[in-house]
PDB file of C-alpha atoms in Angstrom:
ATOM      1  CA  MET A   1       3.885   5.524  14.134  1.00  0.00           C
ATOM      2  CA  ASN A   2       0.069   6.028  14.010  1.00  0.00           C
ATOM      3  CA  PHE A   3      -2.462   4.094  15.992  1.00  0.00           C
ATOM      4  CA  GLN A   4      -3.733   1.981  13.067  1.00  0.00           C
ATOM      5  CA  THR A   5      -0.012   0.852  12.501  1.00  0.00           C
ATOM      6  CA  ARG A   6       0.380   0.092  16.432  1.00  0.00           C
ATOM      7  CA  LEU A   7      -2.816  -2.131  16.243  1.00  0.00           C
ATOM      8  CA  ALA A   8      -1.305  -3.933  13.151  1.00  0.00           C
ATOM      9  CA  ALA A   9       2.134  -4.481  15.013  1.00  0.00           C
ATOM     10  CA  SER A  10       0.133  -5.717  18.136  1.00  0.00           C
ATOM     11  CA  CYS A  11      -1.898  -8.258  15.789  1.00  0.00           C
ATOM     12  CA  LEU A  12       1.398  -9.629  14.207  1.00  0.00           C
ATOM     13  CA  LYS A  13       3.057  -9.928  17.668  1.00  0.00           C
ATOM     14  CA  THR A  14       0.248 -12.271  18.572  1.00  0.00           C
ATOM     15  CA  GLY A  15       0.527 -14.525  15.521  1.00  0.00           C
ATOM     16  CA  GLY A  16      -1.758 -12.462  13.322  1.00  0.00           C
ATOM     17  CA  VAL A  17      -2.043 -12.442   9.627  1.00  0.00           C
ATOM     18  CA  ILE A  18      -2.943  -8.722   8.207  1.00  0.00           C
ATOM     19  CA  SER A  19      -3.281  -7.367   5.073  1.00  0.00           C
ATOM     20  CA  ASN A  20      -1.090  -3.799   4.226  1.00  0.00           C
ATOM     21  CA  PRO A  21       0.157  -1.985   1.652  1.00  0.00           C
ATOM     22  CA  THR A  22       3.807  -2.840   0.633  1.00  0.00           C
ATOM     23  CA  ASP A  23       6.450  -1.244  -1.504  1.00  0.00           C
ATOM     24  CA  THR A  24       4.879  -2.785  -4.234  1.00  0.00           C
ATOM     25  CA  ILE A  25       1.435  -4.120  -3.795  1.00  0.00           C
ATOM     26  CA  GLN A  26      -0.952  -5.181  -1.231  1.00  0.00           C
ATOM     27  CA  GLY A  27       0.329  -7.726   0.726  1.00  0.00           C
ATOM     28  CA  LEU A  28      -0.629 -10.557   3.407  1.00  0.00           C
ATOM     29  CA  THR A  29       1.661 -10.347   6.296  1.00  0.00           C
ATOM     30  CA  CYS A  30       2.539 -12.223   9.225  1.00  0.00           C
ATOM     31  CA  LEU A  31       5.856 -12.702  11.524  1.00  0.00           C
ATOM     32  CA  PRO A  32       8.216 -15.415  10.556  1.00  0.00           C
ATOM     33  CA  LYS A  33       8.438 -16.954  14.285  1.00  0.00           C
ATOM     34  CA  PHE A  34       4.775 -17.982  13.878  1.00  0.00           C
ATOM     35  CA  LYS A  35       4.793 -21.096  11.537  1.00  0.00           C
ATOM     36  CA  LEU A  36       1.009 -21.400  11.906  1.00  0.00           C
ATOM     37  CA  SER A  37       0.197 -18.035  10.609  1.00  0.00           C
ATOM     38  CA  MET A  38       2.670 -18.638   7.632  1.00  0.00           C
ATOM     39  CA  ALA A  39       0.362 -21.676   6.845  1.00  0.00           C
ATOM     40  CA  ARG A  40      -2.346 -19.594   6.982  1.00  0.00           C
ATOM     41  CA  VAL A  41      -1.023 -17.208   4.630  1.00  0.00           C
ATOM     42  CA  LEU A  42      -0.638 -20.165   2.219  1.00  0.00           C
ATOM     43  CA  GLN A  43      -3.807 -21.448   2.842  1.00  0.00           C
ATOM     44  CA  LEU A  44      -5.576 -17.831   2.486  1.00  0.00           C
ATOM     45  CA  LYS A  45      -3.773 -17.916  -1.070  1.00  0.00           C
ATOM     46  CA  ARG A  46      -4.317 -21.453  -2.024  1.00  0.00           C
ATOM     47  CA  ARG A  47      -0.489 -21.362  -2.685  1.00  0.00           C
ATOM     48  CA  SER A  48       1.732 -24.419  -2.678  1.00  0.00           C
ATOM     49  CA  SER A  49       4.055 -24.550   0.214  1.00  0.00           C
ATOM     50  CA  ALA A  50       6.714 -25.692  -2.463  1.00  0.00           C
ATOM     51  CA  LYS A  51       7.013 -22.101  -3.666  1.00  0.00           C
ATOM     52  CA  GLY A  52       8.073 -20.302  -0.148  1.00  0.00           C
ATOM     53  CA  LEU A  53       7.482 -16.788   0.975  1.00  0.00           C
ATOM     54  CA  ILE A  54       9.525 -13.601   0.847  1.00  0.00           C
ATOM     55  CA  LEU A  55      10.722 -11.446   3.824  1.00  0.00           C
ATOM     56  CA  LEU A  56      10.531  -7.862   3.726  1.00  0.00           C
ATOM     57  CA  ALA A  57      12.617  -5.598   5.910  1.00  0.00           C
ATOM     58  CA  SER A  58      13.688  -2.323   6.525  1.00  0.00           C
ATOM     59  CA  ASP A  59      17.155  -3.097   7.724  1.00  0.00           C
ATOM     60  CA  VAL A  60      19.412  -5.813   6.574  1.00  0.00           C
ATOM     61  CA  ARG A  61      19.975  -6.966  10.247  1.00  0.00           C
ATOM     62  CA  TYR A  62      16.468  -8.486  10.527  1.00  0.00           C
ATOM     63  CA  PHE A  63      17.687 -11.118   7.814  1.00  0.00           C
ATOM     64  CA  ILE A  64      20.801 -12.301   9.538  1.00  0.00           C
ATOM     65  CA  ASP A  65      19.072 -14.892  11.246  1.00  0.00           C
ATOM     66  CA  TYR A  66      17.905 -16.551   7.963  1.00  0.00           C
ATOM     67  CA  VAL A  67      20.923 -16.732   5.721  1.00  0.00           C
ATOM     68  CA  GLU A  68      23.866 -19.178   5.466  1.00  0.00           C
ATOM     69  CA  ASP A  69      26.445 -16.364   4.943  1.00  0.00           C
ATOM     70  CA  ALA A  70      25.509 -12.802   6.351  1.00  0.00           C
ATOM     71  CA  SER A  71      28.328 -11.139   4.479  1.00  0.00           C
ATOM     72  CA  LEU A  72      26.280 -11.189   1.340  1.00  0.00           C
ATOM     73  CA  LEU A  73      23.792  -9.177   3.003  1.00  0.00           C
ATOM     74  CA  VAL A  74      26.100  -6.119   2.212  1.00  0.00           C
ATOM     75  CA  ASP A  75      24.932  -6.675  -1.490  1.00  0.00           C
ATOM     76  CA  VAL A  76      21.087  -6.426  -0.470  1.00  0.00           C
ATOM     77  CA  THR A  77      20.270  -2.773  -1.505  1.00  0.00           C
ATOM     78  CA  ILE A  78      17.202  -0.472  -1.700  1.00  0.00           C
ATOM     79  CA  ASP A  79      16.872   0.186  -5.616  1.00  0.00           C
ATOM     80  CA  ALA A  80      14.707   2.610  -7.766  1.00  0.00           C
ATOM     81  CA  GLN A  81      12.956  -0.203  -8.550  1.00  0.00           C
ATOM     82  CA  PRO A  82      11.936  -2.814  -6.020  1.00  0.00           C
ATOM     83  CA  THR A  83      14.275  -5.846  -5.938  1.00  0.00           C
ATOM     84  CA  THR A  84      14.147  -9.048  -4.403  1.00  0.00           C
ATOM     85  CA  TYR A  85      17.491 -11.049  -3.703  1.00  0.00           C
ATOM     86  CA  LEU A  86      17.785 -14.645  -3.448  1.00  0.00           C
ATOM     87  CA  LEU A  87      20.312 -16.046  -0.820  1.00  0.00           C
ATOM     88  CA  LYS A  88      21.258 -19.284   0.473  1.00  0.00           C
ATOM     89  CA  ALA A  89      19.068 -19.850   3.517  1.00  0.00           C
ATOM     90  CA  ASN A  90      20.469 -21.238   6.535  1.00  0.00           C
ATOM     91  CA  GLU A  91      19.551 -24.600   8.397  1.00  0.00           C
ATOM     92  CA  HIS A  92      17.159 -22.926  10.709  1.00  0.00           C
ATOM     93  CA  THR A  93      15.189 -21.265   8.133  1.00  0.00           C
ATOM     94  CA  SER A  94      11.541 -22.493   8.040  1.00  0.00           C
ATOM     95  CA  LYS A  95      10.386 -24.433   4.748  1.00  0.00           C
ATOM     96  CA  LEU A  96       7.654 -22.402   4.798  1.00  0.00           C
ATOM     97  CA  LEU A  97       9.767 -19.661   4.020  1.00  0.00           C
ATOM     98  CA  THR A  98      11.931 -21.187   1.521  1.00  0.00           C
ATOM     99  CA  GLY A  99       9.676 -23.788  -0.171  1.00  0.00           C
ATOM    100  CA  ASP A 100      11.476 -26.399  -2.050  1.00  0.00           C
ATOM    101  CA  PHE A 101      14.383 -24.172  -2.750  1.00  0.00           C
ATOM    102  CA  ASP A 102      17.607 -23.827  -0.488  1.00  0.00           C
ATOM    103  CA  THR A 103      17.585 -20.002  -0.897  1.00  0.00           C
ATOM    104  CA  ILE A 104      15.437 -17.510   0.786  1.00  0.00           C
ATOM    105  CA  ALA A 105      13.892 -14.750  -0.885  1.00  0.00           C
ATOM    106  CA  LEU A 106      14.503 -10.833   0.765  1.00  0.00           C
ATOM    107  CA  ARG A 107      13.532  -7.587   0.021  1.00  0.00           C
ATOM    108  CA  LEU A 108      14.949  -4.306   1.625  1.00  0.00           C
ATOM    109  CA  THR A 109      12.760  -1.293   1.506  1.00  0.00           C
ATOM    110  CA  ASN A 110      12.260   2.316   2.849  1.00  0.00           C
ATOM    111  CA  ASN A 111       8.641   2.157   2.657  1.00  0.00           C
ATOM    112  CA  GLN A 112       7.521   3.946   5.989  1.00  0.00           C
ATOM    113  CA  LEU A 113       4.837   1.307   6.806  1.00  0.00           C
ATOM    114  CA  ILE A 114       7.203  -1.525   6.491  1.00  0.00           C
ATOM    115  CA  THR A 115       9.909   0.298   8.349  1.00  0.00           C
ATOM    116  CA  ASN A 116       7.468   1.036  11.257  1.00  0.00           C
ATOM    117  CA  LEU A 117       5.995  -2.577  11.496  1.00  0.00           C
ATOM    118  CA  CYS A 118       9.566  -3.803  11.408  1.00  0.00           C
ATOM    119  CA  VAL A 119      10.834  -1.588  13.779  1.00  0.00           C
ATOM    120  CA  ALA A 120       7.469  -2.356  16.201  1.00  0.00           C
ATOM    121  CA  THR A 121       8.016  -6.166  15.773  1.00  0.00           C
ATOM    122  CA  ASN A 122      11.609  -6.046  16.029  1.00  0.00           C
ATOM    123  CA  GLY A 123      12.270  -8.323  12.874  1.00  0.00           C
ATOM    124  CA  ALA A 124      11.491  -8.875   9.128  1.00  0.00           C
ATOM    125  CA  LEU A 125       7.824  -9.530   8.003  1.00  0.00           C
ATOM    126  CA  VAL A 126       6.834 -12.487   5.991  1.00  0.00           C
ATOM    127  CA  SER A 127       5.081 -11.005   2.930  1.00  0.00           C
ATOM    128  CA  SER A 128       2.958 -12.304   0.016  1.00  0.00           C
ATOM    129  CA  SER A 129       0.646 -10.516  -2.408  1.00  0.00           C
ATOM    130  CA  ALA A 130      -2.907 -10.192  -1.270  1.00  0.00           C
ATOM    131  CA  ASN A 131      -4.575 -12.410  -3.841  1.00  0.00           C
ATOM    132  CA  ILE A 132      -5.626 -15.989  -4.678  1.00  0.00           C
ATOM    133  CA  THR A 133      -2.772 -17.868  -6.578  1.00  0.00           C
ATOM    134  CA  SER A 134      -2.760 -17.045 -10.348  1.00  0.00           C
ATOM    135  CA  LYS A 135      -5.719 -14.324 -10.013  1.00  0.00           C
ATOM    136  CA  ARG A 136      -5.289 -10.304  -9.719  1.00  0.00           C
ATOM    137  CA  SER A 137      -3.917  -8.790  -6.469  1.00  0.00           C
ATOM    138  CA  ALA A 138      -6.210  -6.815  -4.169  1.00  0.00           C
ATOM    139  CA  THR A 139      -6.558  -3.028  -4.859  1.00  0.00           C
ATOM    140  CA  SER A 140      -9.330  -2.476  -2.532  1.00  0.00           C
ATOM    141  CA  MET A 141     -11.380  -3.011   0.708  1.00  0.00           C
ATOM    142  CA  LEU A 142     -13.973  -4.955  -1.580  1.00  0.00           C
ATOM    143  CA  ASP A 143     -11.358  -7.058  -3.106  1.00  0.00           C
ATOM    144  CA  LEU A 144      -9.879  -7.997   0.328  1.00  0.00           C
ATOM    145  CA  LYS A 145     -13.365  -8.996   1.677  1.00  0.00           C
ATOM    146  CA  GLU A 146     -14.049 -10.984  -1.612  1.00  0.00           C
ATOM    147  CA  PHE A 147     -10.863 -12.912  -1.704  1.00  0.00           C
ATOM    148  CA  PHE A 148     -10.465 -13.413   1.985  1.00  0.00           C
ATOM    149  CA  SER A 149     -14.058 -12.828   3.682  1.00  0.00           C
ATOM    150  CA  ASP A 150     -13.352 -12.560   7.430  1.00  0.00           C
ATOM    151  CA  LYS A 151     -10.321 -14.582   7.635  1.00  0.00           C
ATOM    152  CA  LEU A 152      -7.705 -11.566   8.198  1.00  0.00           C
ATOM    153  CA  ASP A 153      -6.753 -10.380  11.694  1.00  0.00           C
ATOM    154  CA  PHE A 154      -6.418  -7.148  10.815  1.00  0.00           C
ATOM    155  CA  ILE A 155      -6.457  -4.825   7.547  1.00  0.00           C
ATOM    156  CA  ILE A 156      -4.728  -1.540   6.638  1.00  0.00           C
ATOM    157  CA  PRO A 157      -6.607  -0.606   3.556  1.00  0.00           C
ATOM    158  CA  PRO A 158      -4.849  -0.815   0.014  1.00  0.00           C
ATOM    159  CA  LYS A 159      -3.695   2.248  -1.587  1.00  0.00           C
ATOM    160  CA  THR A 160      -5.096   3.102  -5.036  1.00  0.00           C
ATOM    161  CA  TYR A 161      -2.620   1.560  -6.935  1.00  0.00           C
ATOM    162  CA  ASN A 162      -0.040  -1.004  -7.155  1.00  0.00           C
ATOM    163  CA  THR A 163       3.337  -0.858  -8.854  1.00  0.00           C
ATOM    164  CA  GLN A 164       4.962  -3.505 -10.831  1.00  0.00           C
ATOM    165  CA  ALA A 165       6.575  -6.645  -9.633  1.00  0.00           C
ATOM    166  CA  SER A 166      10.168  -6.697  -8.050  1.00  0.00           C
ATOM    167  CA  LYS A 167      13.021  -7.652  -9.842  1.00  0.00           C
ATOM    168  CA  ILE A 168      14.601 -10.798  -8.533  1.00  0.00           C
ATOM    169  CA  ILE A 169      18.337 -11.276  -8.278  1.00  0.00           C
ATOM    170  CA  ASN A 170      20.028 -14.476  -7.241  1.00  0.00           C
ATOM    171  CA  LEU A 171      22.865 -13.128  -5.483  1.00  0.00           C
ATOM    172  CA  GLN A 172      24.714 -16.449  -5.011  1.00  0.00           C
ATOM    173  CA  THR A 173      24.984 -16.824  -9.037  1.00  0.00           C
ATOM    174  CA  GLY A 174      24.091 -13.119 -10.258  1.00  0.00           C
ATOM    175  CA  GLU A 175      21.237 -14.504 -12.380  1.00  0.00           C
ATOM    176  CA  LYS A 176      18.505 -11.812 -13.119  1.00  0.00           C
ATOM    177  CA  ILE A 177      15.448 -13.824 -13.038  1.00  0.00           C
ATOM    178  CA  ARG A 178      12.710 -11.287 -13.574  1.00  0.00           C
TER     179      ARG A 178
END
């Protein structure tokens, strides 16, 4: 793990909010154990708390504490196109993660940076696109400065591209949402 990733993980472990490339786009990231950090992500994006947030992880074991039926995690896989799965959240899962829903959004990835951050923090990562709600996502350091000024605790620079948004599948119903 490189120095930059270790610094990002250290920032996350102390309740920081960072920006980093994910398996799809540049994201805003924090740890789900810090409710104030999740609230900061929502505030930075000007996103309604009713919409909830997503958890990214490199291993399904990082999702166990958030779902009602952990046996369904066997169906959460890494696909060629990134896929976000909706599962029923357990009663202990923060409403900042679920929003006004009874489900939680989970995406498993083999992205090396996300894997390193999950291992270093021993858990899943809260993630949301690095943008102001309904605006385009950041693709450069200039965008991040323009959107968020100096309000991020750490930045791992964006890649030069963003891929398409993930598919969304409700594992409870089998419905393909996107």
